[in-house]
């Protein structure tokens, strides 16, 4: 059974810092991995999608990497801003139309 | 493109009543829709997968008679929580896929907050 874990569970940083969020999964047989952002009481916003054949994806200040063999992904946020404060979720696509979500990292960026 | 809406955004009901939540794909036809449940400060748990015109597939531990799913068209799926109890209070999120391609992403709705008194 696929299990997805995110570390740290919560993170508080001052504005301007670069930071790394970690995601690990137990079964490397995945189709892709996706990072989402969730604001309190809201739905999910897709940030980056990395296919299993890819090593990384970049969008603006965000960079996500994938090491499928070791079951790890990282989300790098450069020059963090208060508007980045949210919960970040990673999810792996296990096939069979299923996404397995991680436990999430709650990020607070203070001005 | 690929916008998914949910209605209502929040609902409060009395214990024992039934509540229906709608999930619509606004600008595409969804081959498959998914229903997730999220407890406070927890991650999303897949409840069921629904395909238009066929019965939903429920995840282990999800009561299909309690959480009725109807996927009547390629743009609409509904989740009905029957005889709701306080423990059914949660955040329910739907998602939809445009194609059967496994690698394609799911598009998520904004969620529905259910509070059962």
Coordinates of C-alpha atoms in Angstrom, one line a residue:
Chain A
X1 CA 0.0 0.0 0.0
X2 CA 1.4 3.4 -1.0
X3 CA 2.0 5.8 1.8
X4 CA 3.1 9.4 1.4
X5 CA 4.8 11.4 4.1
X6 CA 5.7 15.0 4.2
X7 CA 8.3 16.6 6.4
X8 CA 8.2 19.0 8.1
X9 CA 4.5 19.0 9.2
X10 CA 4.8 22.8 9.8
X11 CA 7.3 25.4 9.0
X12 CA 7.6 29.1 9.9
X13 CA 10.1 31.3 8.2
X14 CA 10.7 35.0 7.8
X15 CA 10.0 36.6 4.4
X16 CA 12.8 36.3 1.9
X17 CA 14.1 32.9 2.9
X18 CA 14.5 30.0 0.5
X19 CA 12.9 26.8 1.8
X20 CA 12.6 23.2 1.0
X21 CA 9.6 20.9 1.6
X22 CA 10.0 17.2 1.5
X23 CA 7.8 14.4 0.3
X24 CA 8.5 10.7 0.5
X25 CA 6.6 7.7 -0.8
X26 CA 6.9 4.0 -0.1
X27 CA 6.2 2.5 -3.6
X28 CA 8.3 3.8 -6.5
X29 CA 5.9 2.5 -9.1
X30 CA 4.2 5.8 -9.8
X31 CA 3.1 7.6 -12.9
X32 CA 3.7 11.1 -11.7
X33 CA 3.9 13.3 -8.6
X34 CA 2.1 16.5 -8.1
X35 CA 2.5 19.4 -5.7
X36 CA -0.6 21.3 -4.6
X37 CA -1.3 24.4 -2.5
X38 CA -4.3 24.6 -0.2
X39 CA -5.4 27.8 1.5
X40 CA -7.5 27.4 4.7
X41 CA -11.0 26.2 4.0
X42 CA -10.3 26.1 0.2
X43 CA -9.8 23.6 -2.5
X44 CA -6.5 22.6 -4.1
X45 CA -4.4 24.6 -6.5
X46 CA -2.0 22.6 -8.7
X47 CA 1.5 24.0 -8.6
X48 CA 3.7 21.5 -10.4
X49 CA 3.3 18.1 -12.0
X50 CA 6.3 15.8 -12.6
X51 CA 6.0 12.8 -14.7
X52 CA 7.8 9.6 -13.7
X53 CA 10.3 10.1 -16.5
X54 CA 11.2 13.6 -15.4
X55 CA 13.6 14.8 -12.8
X56 CA 12.3 18.3 -12.1
X57 CA 9.8 21.0 -13.0
X58 CA 10.0 24.7 -12.5
X59 CA 7.4 27.4 -12.4
X60 CA 8.5 30.9 -11.3
X61 CA 9.9 30.7 -7.8
X62 CA 9.0 27.1 -7.4
X63 CA 11.1 24.1 -8.4
X64 CA 10.1 20.5 -7.7
X65 CA 12.4 17.5 -8.1
X66 CA 11.7 13.8 -8.3
X67 CA 13.9 10.9 -7.4
X68 CA 11.6 8.0 -8.1
X69 CA 14.1 5.3 -7.2
X70 CA 14.5 6.6 -3.7
X71 CA 10.9 7.6 -3.3
X72 CA 11.5 11.3 -2.7
X73 CA 10.4 14.6 -4.0
X74 CA 11.3 18.1 -2.9
X75 CA 9.6 21.4 -3.5
X76 CA 11.9 24.4 -3.4
X77 CA 10.5 27.8 -2.8
X78 CA 12.8 30.7 -3.5
X79 CA 12.6 34.1 -1.9
X80 CA 9.5 33.2 0.1
X81 CA 6.7 35.8 0.5
X82 CA 3.8 36.1 3.0
X83 CA 1.4 35.2 0.2
X84 CA 3.1 31.8 0.1
X85 CA 1.6 30.9 3.5
X86 CA -0.6 27.9 2.9
X87 CA -0.6 24.1 3.3
X88 CA 1.4 22.3 0.6
X89 CA 0.4 18.8 -0.3
X90 CA 2.2 16.3 -2.5
X91 CA 0.3 13.5 -4.2
X92 CA 1.4 10.5 -6.2
X93 CA -0.4 9.0 -9.1
X94 CA -0.5 5.3 -8.5
X95 CA -2.4 4.5 -11.7
X96 CA -5.9 3.0 -11.5
X97 CA -7.0 6.7 -11.5
X98 CA -5.9 7.1 -7.9
X99 CA -4.0 9.9 -6.2
X100 CA -2.5 9.2 -2.8
X101 CA -1.9 12.4 -0.8
X102 CA 0.7 13.2 1.7
X103 CA 0.1 14.5 5.1
X104 CA 0.9 18.1 4.2
X105 CA 3.2 20.9 5.3
X106 CA 1.7 24.0 6.8
X107 CA 3.9 27.0 5.8
X108 CA 3.8 30.4 7.5
X109 CA 5.9 33.2 6.0
X110 CA 6.0 36.2 8.3
X111 CA 6.7 39.7 7.0
Chain B
X1 CA -9.7 26.1 -18.7
X2 CA -10.5 23.0 -16.7
X3 CA -12.7 24.6 -14.0
X4 CA -14.5 22.5 -11.5
X5 CA -17.2 23.9 -9.3
X6 CA -19.0 22.6 -6.2
X7 CA -22.3 23.6 -4.7
X8 CA -23.0 24.4 -1.9
X9 CA -19.7 25.8 -0.6
X10 CA -20.9 25.1 3.0
X11 CA -23.9 23.5 4.5
X12 CA -25.2 23.0 8.0
X13 CA -27.8 20.4 8.6
X14 CA -29.5 18.5 11.4
X15 CA -28.6 15.0 12.4
X16 CA -30.6 12.4 10.5
X17 CA -31.2 14.6 7.4
X18 CA -29.7 14.0 3.9
X19 CA -27.4 16.4 2.1
X20 CA -26.6 16.6 -1.5
X21 CA -23.4 18.1 -2.9
X22 CA -22.9 18.8 -6.5
X23 CA -19.7 18.7 -8.5
X24 CA -19.6 20.2 -12.0
X25 CA -17.0 20.5 -14.7
X26 CA -17.7 23.8 -16.2
X27 CA -15.7 23.9 -19.4
X28 CA -15.0 20.3 -20.2
X29 CA -16.6 16.9 -20.1
X30 CA -15.3 14.7 -17.3
X31 CA -14.7 11.1 -18.1
X32 CA -14.1 10.4 -14.4
X33 CA -14.9 12.2 -11.2
X34 CA -13.6 11.6 -7.7
X35 CA -14.8 12.4 -4.2
X36 CA -12.4 13.1 -1.4
X37 CA -12.9 13.8 2.3
X38 CA -10.6 15.9 4.4
X39 CA -10.6 16.1 8.2
X40 CA -9.2 19.1 10.0
X41 CA -5.5 19.4 9.5
X42 CA -5.4 16.1 7.8
X43 CA -4.8 15.1 4.2
X44 CA -7.3 14.2 1.5
X45 CA -8.7 10.6 1.5
X46 CA -10.2 9.2 -1.6
X47 CA -13.8 8.1 -1.0
X48 CA -14.9 6.9 -4.4
X49 CA -14.4 7.1 -8.1
X50 CA -17.4 7.7 -10.4
X51 CA -17.7 7.2 -14.2
X52 CA -20.7 8.6 -16.1
X53 CA -23.4 6.0 -16.6
X54 CA -21.9 3.4 -14.3
X55 CA -21.8 2.6 -10.6
X56 CA -19.2 4.3 -8.5
X57 CA -16.3 2.4 -7.1
X58 CA -15.9 3.0 -3.4
X59 CA -12.7 2.8 -1.4
X60 CA -12.3 0.3 1.4
X61 CA -14.1 1.4 4.5
X62 CA -16.5 3.8 2.8
X63 CA -20.2 2.9 3.1
X64 CA -21.8 3.1 -0.3
X65 CA -25.3 3.2 1.2
X66 CA -24.3 6.2 3.3
X67 CA -22.5 8.1 0.6
X68 CA -24.6 7.9 -2.5
X69 CA -22.8 8.9 -5.7
X70 CA -24.6 9.7 -8.9
X71 CA -22.8 10.6 -12.1
X72 CA -25.7 11.4 -14.3
X73 CA -23.8 13.3 -17.1
X74 CA -20.3 14.0 -18.3
X75 CA -20.4 17.3 -16.4
X76 CA -22.1 16.5 -13.2
X77 CA -21.6 14.2 -10.2
X78 CA -23.5 14.3 -7.0
X79 CA -22.6 13.0 -3.5
X80 CA -25.5 12.5 -1.1
X81 CA -24.7 12.0 2.5
X82 CA -27.7 10.1 3.8
X83 CA -28.9 10.2 7.4
X84 CA -26.1 12.5 8.3
X85 CA -24.5 12.3 11.8
X86 CA -22.1 14.7 13.5
X87 CA -19.1 12.4 12.6
X88 CA -19.9 13.0 8.9
X89 CA -18.9 16.7 9.4
X90 CA -16.0 17.2 7.2
X91 CA -14.6 19.0 4.1
X92 CA -15.6 17.2 0.9
X93 CA -13.7 17.9 -2.3
X94 CA -14.4 16.6 -5.8
X95 CA -12.1 16.4 -8.8
X96 CA -12.5 15.5 -12.4
X97 CA -10.4 14.2 -15.3
X98 CA -10.8 15.2 -18.9
X99 CA -9.4 12.0 -20.4
X100 CA -8.6 8.5 -19.6
X101 CA -4.9 9.1 -19.9
X102 CA -3.4 7.9 -16.6
X103 CA -0.7 10.6 -16.5
X104 CA -3.2 13.5 -16.8
X105 CA -3.9 15.6 -13.7
X106 CA -7.2 15.8 -11.9
X107 CA -8.8 19.2 -11.6
X108 CA -10.2 20.0 -8.1
X109 CA -13.2 21.8 -7.0
X110 CA -13.2 24.4 -4.2
X111 CA -14.7 22.0 -1.6
X112 CA -17.9 21.8 0.5
X113 CA -17.8 22.3 4.2
X114 CA -20.4 20.1 5.9
X115 CA -21.4 20.6 9.5
X116 CA -23.9 18.2 11.0
X117 CA -25.5 19.3 14.3

